[in-house]
Short mmCIF file of C-alpha atoms in Angstrom, two decimals:
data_model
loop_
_atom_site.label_atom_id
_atom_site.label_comp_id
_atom_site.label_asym_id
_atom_site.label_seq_id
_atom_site.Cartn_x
_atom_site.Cartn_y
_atom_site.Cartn_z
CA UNK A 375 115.68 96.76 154.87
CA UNK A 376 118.53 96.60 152.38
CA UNK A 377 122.20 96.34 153.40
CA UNK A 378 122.66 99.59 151.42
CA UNK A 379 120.02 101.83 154.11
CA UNK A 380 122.29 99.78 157.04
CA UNK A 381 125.18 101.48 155.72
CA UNK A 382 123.78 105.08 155.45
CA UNK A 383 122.65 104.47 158.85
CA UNK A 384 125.61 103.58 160.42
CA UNK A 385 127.56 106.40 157.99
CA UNK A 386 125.30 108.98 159.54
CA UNK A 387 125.56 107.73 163.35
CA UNK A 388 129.37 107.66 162.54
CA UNK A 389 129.15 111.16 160.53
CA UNK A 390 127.88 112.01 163.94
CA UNK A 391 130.16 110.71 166.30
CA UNK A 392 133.26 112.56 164.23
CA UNK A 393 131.90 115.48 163.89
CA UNK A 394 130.75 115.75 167.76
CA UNK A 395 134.81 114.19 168.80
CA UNK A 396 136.40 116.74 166.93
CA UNK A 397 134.93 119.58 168.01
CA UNK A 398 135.79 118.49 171.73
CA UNK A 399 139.16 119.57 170.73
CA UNK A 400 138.34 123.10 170.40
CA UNK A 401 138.16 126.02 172.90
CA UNK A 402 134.65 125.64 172.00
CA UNK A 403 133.89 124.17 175.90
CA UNK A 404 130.95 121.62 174.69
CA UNK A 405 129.48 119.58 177.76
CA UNK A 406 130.92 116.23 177.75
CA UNK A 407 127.11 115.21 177.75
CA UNK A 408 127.42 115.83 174.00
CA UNK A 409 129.91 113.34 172.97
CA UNK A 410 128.04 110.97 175.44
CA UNK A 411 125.01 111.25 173.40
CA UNK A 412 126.75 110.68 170.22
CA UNK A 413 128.47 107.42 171.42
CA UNK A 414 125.38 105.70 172.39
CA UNK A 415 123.38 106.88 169.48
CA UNK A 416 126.68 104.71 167.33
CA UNK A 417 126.47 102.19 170.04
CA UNK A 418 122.70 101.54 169.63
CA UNK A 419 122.65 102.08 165.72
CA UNK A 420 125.36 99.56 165.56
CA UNK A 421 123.55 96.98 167.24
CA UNK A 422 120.35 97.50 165.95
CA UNK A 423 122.19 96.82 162.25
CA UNK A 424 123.82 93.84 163.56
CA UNK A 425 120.54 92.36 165.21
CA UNK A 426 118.70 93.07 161.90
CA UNK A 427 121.20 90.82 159.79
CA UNK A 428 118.73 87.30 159.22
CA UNK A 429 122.29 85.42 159.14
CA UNK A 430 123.32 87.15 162.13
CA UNK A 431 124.90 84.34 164.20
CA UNK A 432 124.91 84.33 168.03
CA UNK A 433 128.12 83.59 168.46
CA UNK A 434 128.85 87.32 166.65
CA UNK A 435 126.63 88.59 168.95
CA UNK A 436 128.11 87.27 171.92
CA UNK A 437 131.70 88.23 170.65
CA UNK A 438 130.05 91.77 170.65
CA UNK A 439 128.82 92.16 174.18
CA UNK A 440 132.04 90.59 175.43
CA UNK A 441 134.23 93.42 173.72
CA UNK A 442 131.90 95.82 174.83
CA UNK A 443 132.30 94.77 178.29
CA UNK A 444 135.82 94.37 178.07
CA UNK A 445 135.86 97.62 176.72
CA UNK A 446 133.94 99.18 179.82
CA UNK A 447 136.26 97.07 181.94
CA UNK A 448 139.21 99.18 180.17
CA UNK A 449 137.44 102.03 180.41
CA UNK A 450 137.37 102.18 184.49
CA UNK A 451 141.19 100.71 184.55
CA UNK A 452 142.72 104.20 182.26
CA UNK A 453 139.49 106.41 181.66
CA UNK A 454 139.67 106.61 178.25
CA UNK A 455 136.95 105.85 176.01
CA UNK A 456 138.97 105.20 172.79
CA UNK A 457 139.00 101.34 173.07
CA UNK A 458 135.59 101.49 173.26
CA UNK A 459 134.71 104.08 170.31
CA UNK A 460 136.96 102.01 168.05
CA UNK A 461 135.45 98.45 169.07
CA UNK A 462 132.04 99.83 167.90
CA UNK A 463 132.74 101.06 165.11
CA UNK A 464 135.01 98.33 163.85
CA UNK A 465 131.94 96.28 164.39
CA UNK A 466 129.79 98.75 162.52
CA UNK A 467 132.00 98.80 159.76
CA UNK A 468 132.60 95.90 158.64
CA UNK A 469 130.29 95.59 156.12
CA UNK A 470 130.64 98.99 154.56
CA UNK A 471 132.76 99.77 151.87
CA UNK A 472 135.82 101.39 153.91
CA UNK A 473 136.27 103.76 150.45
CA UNK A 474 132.50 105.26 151.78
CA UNK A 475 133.67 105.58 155.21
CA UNK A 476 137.03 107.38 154.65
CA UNK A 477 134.92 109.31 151.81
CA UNK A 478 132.46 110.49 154.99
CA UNK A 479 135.52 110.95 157.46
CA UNK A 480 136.98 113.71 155.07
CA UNK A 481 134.03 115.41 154.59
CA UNK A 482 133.02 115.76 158.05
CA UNK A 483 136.14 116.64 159.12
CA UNK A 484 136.50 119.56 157.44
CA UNK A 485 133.08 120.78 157.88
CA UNK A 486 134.32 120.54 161.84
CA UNK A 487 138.05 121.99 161.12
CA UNK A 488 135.84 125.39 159.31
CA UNK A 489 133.00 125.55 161.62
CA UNK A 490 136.01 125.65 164.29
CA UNK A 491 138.03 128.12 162.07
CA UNK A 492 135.32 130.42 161.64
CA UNK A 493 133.85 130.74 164.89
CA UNK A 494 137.77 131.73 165.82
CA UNK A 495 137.62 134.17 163.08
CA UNK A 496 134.21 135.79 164.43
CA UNK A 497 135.71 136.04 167.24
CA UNK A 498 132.95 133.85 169.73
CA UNK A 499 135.84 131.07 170.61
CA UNK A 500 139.42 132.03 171.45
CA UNK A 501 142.94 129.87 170.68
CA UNK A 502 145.40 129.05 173.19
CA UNK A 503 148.85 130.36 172.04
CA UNK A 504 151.53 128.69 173.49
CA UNK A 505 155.60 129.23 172.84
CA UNK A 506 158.69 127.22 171.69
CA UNK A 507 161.98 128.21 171.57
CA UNK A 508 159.85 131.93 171.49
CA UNK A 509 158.18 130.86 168.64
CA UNK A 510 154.05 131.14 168.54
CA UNK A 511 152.60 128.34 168.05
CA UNK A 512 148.84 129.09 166.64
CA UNK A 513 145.78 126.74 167.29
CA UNK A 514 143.18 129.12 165.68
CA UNK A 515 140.35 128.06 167.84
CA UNK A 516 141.66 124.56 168.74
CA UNK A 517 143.31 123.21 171.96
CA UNK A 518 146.71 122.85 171.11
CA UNK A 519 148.55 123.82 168.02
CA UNK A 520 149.26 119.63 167.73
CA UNK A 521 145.64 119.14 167.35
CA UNK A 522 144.86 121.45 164.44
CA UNK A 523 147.76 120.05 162.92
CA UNK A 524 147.05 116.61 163.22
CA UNK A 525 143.36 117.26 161.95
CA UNK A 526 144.92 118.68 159.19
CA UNK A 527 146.99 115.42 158.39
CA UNK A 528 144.63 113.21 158.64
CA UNK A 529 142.20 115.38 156.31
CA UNK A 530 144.84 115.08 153.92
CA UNK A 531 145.89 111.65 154.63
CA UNK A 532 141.95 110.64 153.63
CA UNK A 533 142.53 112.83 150.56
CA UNK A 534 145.47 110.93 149.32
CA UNK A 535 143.66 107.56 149.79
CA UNK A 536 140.87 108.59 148.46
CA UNK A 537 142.28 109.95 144.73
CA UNK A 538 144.86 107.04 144.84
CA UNK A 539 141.66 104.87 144.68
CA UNK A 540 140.36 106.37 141.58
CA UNK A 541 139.95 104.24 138.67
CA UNK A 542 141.03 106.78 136.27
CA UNK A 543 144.18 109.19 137.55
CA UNK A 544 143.86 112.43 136.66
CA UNK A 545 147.43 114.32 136.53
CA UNK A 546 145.96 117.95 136.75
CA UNK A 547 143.79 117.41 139.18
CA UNK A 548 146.11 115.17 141.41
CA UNK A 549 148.56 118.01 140.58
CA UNK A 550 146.06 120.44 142.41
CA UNK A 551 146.01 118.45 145.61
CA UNK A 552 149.75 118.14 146.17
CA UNK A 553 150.00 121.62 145.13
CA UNK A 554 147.65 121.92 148.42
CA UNK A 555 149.60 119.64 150.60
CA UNK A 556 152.91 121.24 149.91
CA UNK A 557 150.99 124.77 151.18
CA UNK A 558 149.09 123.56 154.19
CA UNK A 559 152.32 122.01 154.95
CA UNK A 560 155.00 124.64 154.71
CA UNK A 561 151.88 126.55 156.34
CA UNK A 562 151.73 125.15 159.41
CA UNK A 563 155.21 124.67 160.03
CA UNK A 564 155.33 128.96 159.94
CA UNK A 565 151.85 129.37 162.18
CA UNK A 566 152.00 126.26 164.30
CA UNK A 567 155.64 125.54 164.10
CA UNK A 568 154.67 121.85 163.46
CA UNK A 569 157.78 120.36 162.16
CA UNK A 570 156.31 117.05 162.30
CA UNK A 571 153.41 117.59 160.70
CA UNK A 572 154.99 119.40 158.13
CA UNK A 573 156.98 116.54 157.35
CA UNK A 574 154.24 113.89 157.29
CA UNK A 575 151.87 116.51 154.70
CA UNK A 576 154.78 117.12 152.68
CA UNK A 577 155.55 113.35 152.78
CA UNK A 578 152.13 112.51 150.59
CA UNK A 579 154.18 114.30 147.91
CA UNK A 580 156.45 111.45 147.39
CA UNK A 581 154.44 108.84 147.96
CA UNK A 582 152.47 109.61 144.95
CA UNK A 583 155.33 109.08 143.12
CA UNK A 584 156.52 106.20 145.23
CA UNK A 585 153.49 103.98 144.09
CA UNK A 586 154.52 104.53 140.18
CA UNK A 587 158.03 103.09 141.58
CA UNK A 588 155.86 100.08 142.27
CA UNK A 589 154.33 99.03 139.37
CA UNK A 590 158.22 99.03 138.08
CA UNK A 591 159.40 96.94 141.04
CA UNK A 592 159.72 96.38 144.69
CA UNK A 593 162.33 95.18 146.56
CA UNK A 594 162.03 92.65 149.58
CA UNK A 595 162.92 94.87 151.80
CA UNK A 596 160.27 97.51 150.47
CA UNK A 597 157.81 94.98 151.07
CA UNK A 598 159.08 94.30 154.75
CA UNK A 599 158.74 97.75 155.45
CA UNK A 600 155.30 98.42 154.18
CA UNK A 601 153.98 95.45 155.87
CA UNK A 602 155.39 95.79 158.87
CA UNK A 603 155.76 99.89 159.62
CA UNK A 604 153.63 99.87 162.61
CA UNK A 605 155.23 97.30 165.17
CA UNK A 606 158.81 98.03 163.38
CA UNK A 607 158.41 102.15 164.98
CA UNK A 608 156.52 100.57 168.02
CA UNK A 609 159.55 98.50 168.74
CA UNK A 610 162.18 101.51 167.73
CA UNK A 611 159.88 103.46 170.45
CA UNK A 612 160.31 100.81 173.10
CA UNK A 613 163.88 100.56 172.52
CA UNK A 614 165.25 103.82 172.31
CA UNK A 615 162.79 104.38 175.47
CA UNK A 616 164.57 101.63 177.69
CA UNK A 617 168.26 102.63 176.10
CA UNK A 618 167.17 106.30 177.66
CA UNK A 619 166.44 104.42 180.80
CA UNK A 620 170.11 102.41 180.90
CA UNK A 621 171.85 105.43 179.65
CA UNK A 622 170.14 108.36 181.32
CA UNK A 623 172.75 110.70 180.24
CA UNK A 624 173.79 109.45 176.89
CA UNK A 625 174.64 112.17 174.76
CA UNK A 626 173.80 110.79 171.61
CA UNK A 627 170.11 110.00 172.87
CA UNK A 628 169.98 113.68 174.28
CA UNK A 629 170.91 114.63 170.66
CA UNK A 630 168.25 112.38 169.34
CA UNK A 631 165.61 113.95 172.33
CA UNK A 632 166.13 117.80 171.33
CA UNK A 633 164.38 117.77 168.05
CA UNK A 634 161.57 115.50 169.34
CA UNK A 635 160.62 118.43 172.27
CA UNK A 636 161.81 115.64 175.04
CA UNK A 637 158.81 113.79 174.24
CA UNK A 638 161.90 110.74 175.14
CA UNK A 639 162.67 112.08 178.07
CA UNK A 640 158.83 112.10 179.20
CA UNK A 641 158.22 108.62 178.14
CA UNK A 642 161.38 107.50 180.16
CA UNK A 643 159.63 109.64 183.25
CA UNK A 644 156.10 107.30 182.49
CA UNK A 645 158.01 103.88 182.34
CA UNK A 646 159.81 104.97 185.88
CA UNK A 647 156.99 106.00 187.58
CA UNK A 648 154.35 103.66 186.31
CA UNK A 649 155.80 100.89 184.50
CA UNK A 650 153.99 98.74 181.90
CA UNK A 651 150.89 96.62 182.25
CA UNK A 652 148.89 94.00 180.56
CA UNK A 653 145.82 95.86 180.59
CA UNK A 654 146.76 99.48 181.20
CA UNK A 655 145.98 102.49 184.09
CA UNK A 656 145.07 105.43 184.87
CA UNK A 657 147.69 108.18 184.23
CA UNK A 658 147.05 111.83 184.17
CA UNK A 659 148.30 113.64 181.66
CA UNK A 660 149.01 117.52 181.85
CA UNK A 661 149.25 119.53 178.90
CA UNK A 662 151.39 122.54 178.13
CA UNK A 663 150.37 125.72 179.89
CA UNK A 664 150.27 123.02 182.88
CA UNK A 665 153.06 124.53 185.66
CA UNK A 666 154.24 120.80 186.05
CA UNK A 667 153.47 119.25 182.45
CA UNK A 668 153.84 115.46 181.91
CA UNK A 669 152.68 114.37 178.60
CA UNK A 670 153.15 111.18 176.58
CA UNK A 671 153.01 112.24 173.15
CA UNK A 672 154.14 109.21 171.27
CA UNK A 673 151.04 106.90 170.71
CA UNK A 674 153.10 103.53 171.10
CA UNK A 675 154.71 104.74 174.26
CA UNK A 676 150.71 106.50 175.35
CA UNK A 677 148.94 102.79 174.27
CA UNK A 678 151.97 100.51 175.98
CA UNK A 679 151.62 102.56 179.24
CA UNK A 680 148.03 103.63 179.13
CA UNK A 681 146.04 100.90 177.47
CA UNK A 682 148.32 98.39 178.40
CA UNK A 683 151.22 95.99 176.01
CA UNK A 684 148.71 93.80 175.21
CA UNK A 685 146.64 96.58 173.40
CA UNK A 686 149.80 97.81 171.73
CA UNK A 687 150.45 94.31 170.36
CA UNK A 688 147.31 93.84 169.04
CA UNK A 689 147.16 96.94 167.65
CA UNK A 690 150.30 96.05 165.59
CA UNK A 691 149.24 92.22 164.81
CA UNK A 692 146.04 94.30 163.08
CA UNK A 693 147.54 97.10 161.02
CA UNK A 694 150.26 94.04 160.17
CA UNK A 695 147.38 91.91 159.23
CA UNK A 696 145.66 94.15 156.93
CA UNK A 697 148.60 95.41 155.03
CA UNK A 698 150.09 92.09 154.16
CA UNK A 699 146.37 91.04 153.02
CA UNK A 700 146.42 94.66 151.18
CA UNK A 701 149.91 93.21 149.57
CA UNK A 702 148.54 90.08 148.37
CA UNK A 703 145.69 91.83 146.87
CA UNK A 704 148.61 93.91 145.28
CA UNK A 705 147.42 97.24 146.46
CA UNK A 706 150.08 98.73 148.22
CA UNK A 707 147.84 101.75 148.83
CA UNK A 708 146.85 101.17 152.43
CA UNK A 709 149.95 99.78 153.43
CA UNK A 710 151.67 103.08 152.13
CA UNK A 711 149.35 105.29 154.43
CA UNK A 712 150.32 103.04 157.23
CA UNK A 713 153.84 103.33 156.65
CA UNK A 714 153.05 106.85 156.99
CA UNK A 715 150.95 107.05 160.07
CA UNK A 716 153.37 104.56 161.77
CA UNK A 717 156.07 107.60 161.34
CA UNK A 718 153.48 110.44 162.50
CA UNK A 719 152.78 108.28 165.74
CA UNK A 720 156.67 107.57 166.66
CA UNK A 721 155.84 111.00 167.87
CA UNK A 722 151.85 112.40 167.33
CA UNK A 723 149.62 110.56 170.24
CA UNK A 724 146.19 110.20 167.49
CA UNK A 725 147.22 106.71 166.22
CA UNK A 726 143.74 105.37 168.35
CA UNK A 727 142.17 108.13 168.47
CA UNK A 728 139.43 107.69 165.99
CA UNK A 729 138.51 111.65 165.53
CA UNK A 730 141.90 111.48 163.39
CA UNK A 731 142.95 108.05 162.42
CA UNK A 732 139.55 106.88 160.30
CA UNK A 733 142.11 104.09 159.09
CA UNK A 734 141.76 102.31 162.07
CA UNK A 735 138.40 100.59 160.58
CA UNK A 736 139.85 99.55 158.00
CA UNK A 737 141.12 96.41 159.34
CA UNK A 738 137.73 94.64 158.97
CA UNK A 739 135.84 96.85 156.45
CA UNK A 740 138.90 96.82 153.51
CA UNK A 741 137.87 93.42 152.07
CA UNK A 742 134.54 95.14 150.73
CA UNK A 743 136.40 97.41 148.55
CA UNK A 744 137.93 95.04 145.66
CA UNK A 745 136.33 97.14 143.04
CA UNK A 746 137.82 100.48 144.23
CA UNK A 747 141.67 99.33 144.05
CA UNK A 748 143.71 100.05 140.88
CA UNK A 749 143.82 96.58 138.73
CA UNK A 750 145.64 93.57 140.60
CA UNK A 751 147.76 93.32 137.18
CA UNK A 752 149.53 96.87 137.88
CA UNK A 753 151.10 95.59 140.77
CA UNK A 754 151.48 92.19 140.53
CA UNK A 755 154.81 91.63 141.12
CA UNK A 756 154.61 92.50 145.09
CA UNK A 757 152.72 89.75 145.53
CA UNK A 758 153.87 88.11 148.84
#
């Protein structure tokens, strides 16, 4: 079988596996069984592709069952699946073109987000409509407002890779999408009030423009930053969360905490009463509508206490890696849209959640897509 059928195979099991996660987030109330069967149709679709490979060596193999059983091992320490999910398909993907993937991510994704949409229009699935400051907060047949939103980002996120990619830029057509992501943003700051993801759509905006700065020049300091986003905010997380700790009533960090919902406050409250591990626990979250909520919203504070520091480290050593290799292949494309996912997640939880953050398998799957990126010449001088 060619490698070409092994990546429509695994596209479709991971097609799949989306499509199935992301509707677990609406008021839809699928059996858990569902997802279940999706993750071990990508888990045995995975390693049939990697068996099939003639220069399949075993010590790959081996390095697979021993992340998959580390992965279990995680599993039973916190409950969460997401270590898992993203070791397998890492493993899947890194021999497909990560352009296909994301390409496959965006479409399923919003055949989920209007399957979701409509069934809340027809009226079969309800939303939960929470308050803020006695403002509704819409989730049109999601969850929580924060997960429509998010979807809704990361949609767009995929979008802006995707036409940033193109060989040939097309102005009217580009103008279109932002034209889109200034609406869906300034949209679901009035339905959801999502001020964050308002900020983060509108953000793309910019950042269009931000990669013509590039080909004119790029500071050190630019380069810094767009290497090193993701551990940089994880850091800024840690800190401000152990300054709240030593200064509980520090006015200035109260200031700070207001605008963020207390999502500070919260992650203070999880360091005090559960401290960090090496290899995470078990903490139960509780949601809003819960009488005693307790929620960890920021995904460096939810992977440092839940999936434990060393998770959160190597997290950031990977989305490091890949960007500075991104550099030196002078597309600063990827390394833009983690720049902007590492300010999303100072706050959003979805960072490893792979029904939202596709760009998680990029870290392995980026180096087949040489003949996707804009000319090396264009951007030459932010070589590192």
């Amino acid at each position: 079988m060619k490698s070409k059928a092994y990546e429509n195979i695994f596209l479709i099991a991971f097609s799949l596996f989306i499509f199935t996660s992301i509707l677990m987030y609406s008021t839809l109330n699928l059996s858990r069984n569902f997802l279940y069967i999706a993750r071990i149709f990508l888990l045995v679709t995975v390693l049939f592709i990697e068996m099939q490979k003639k220069n399949q060596k075993v010590l790959h193999l081996i390095v697979f069952f021993l992340f998959l059983g580390l992965s279990c091992v995680a599993k039973f320490r916190n409950g969460q699946w997401n270590i898992l999910d993203i070791g397998i398909l890492i493993i899947g993907a890194k021999n497909v073109r990560f352009i296909d993937i994301v390409k496959v991510y965006r479409m399923t994704s919003i055949v989920a987000l209007l399957i979701i949409l409509s069934l809340f229009a027809c009226g079969i699935i309800d939303e939960n409509l929470y308050f803020r400051r006695d403002i509704a907060r819409h989730s049109f047949g999601f969850i929580y407002a924060t997960d429509l939103v998010a979807l809704i980002f990361y949609i767009l996120l995929s979008d802006f890779y995707i036409i940033q990619n193109k060989s040939k830029q097309r102005t009217i057509s580009n103008f279109f999408h932002y034209f889109i992501y200034f609406v869906l943003g300034i949209s679901v700051y009035f339905v959801c009030d999502a001020r964050l993801g308002t900020i983060c759509i509108l953000l793309l905006i910019p950042a269009n423009f931000y990669l013509k700065h590039l080909k004119k020049r790029a500071s050190k300091l630019e380069r810094f930053i767009l290497v090193n986003s993701v551990p940089f905010f994880a850091l800024l997380t840690l800190l401000l969360t152990e300054l709240y700790i030593l200064l509980p009533r520090s006015i200035i960090l109260e200031k700070i905490d207001a605008p963020l919902s207390f999502r500070l406050y919260y992650s203070k409250m999880g360091v005090l009463i559960y401290g960090y591990t090496l290899f995470g626990q078990k903490i139960e979250m509780r949601g809003a509508g819960s009488s005693d909520y307790f929620f960890i919203d920021s995904s460096y504070m939810n992977i440092a206490l839940v999936y434990g520091i060393l998770v959160l480290v190597v997290i950031c050593v990977l989305f490091s890696m890949t960007a500075r290799k991104q550099m030196k292949k002078g597309s600063p494309i990827l390394p833009l849209v983690f720049l902007i996912i590492a300010i999303n997640s100072f706050v959003g939880q979805q960072m490893i959640d792979i029904a939202y953050d596709v760009f998680l398998l990029s870290f392995f799957s980026i180096k087949n897509d040489e003949k996707y990126f804009l000319k090396r010449s264009a951007y030459e001088h932010i070589l590192l």
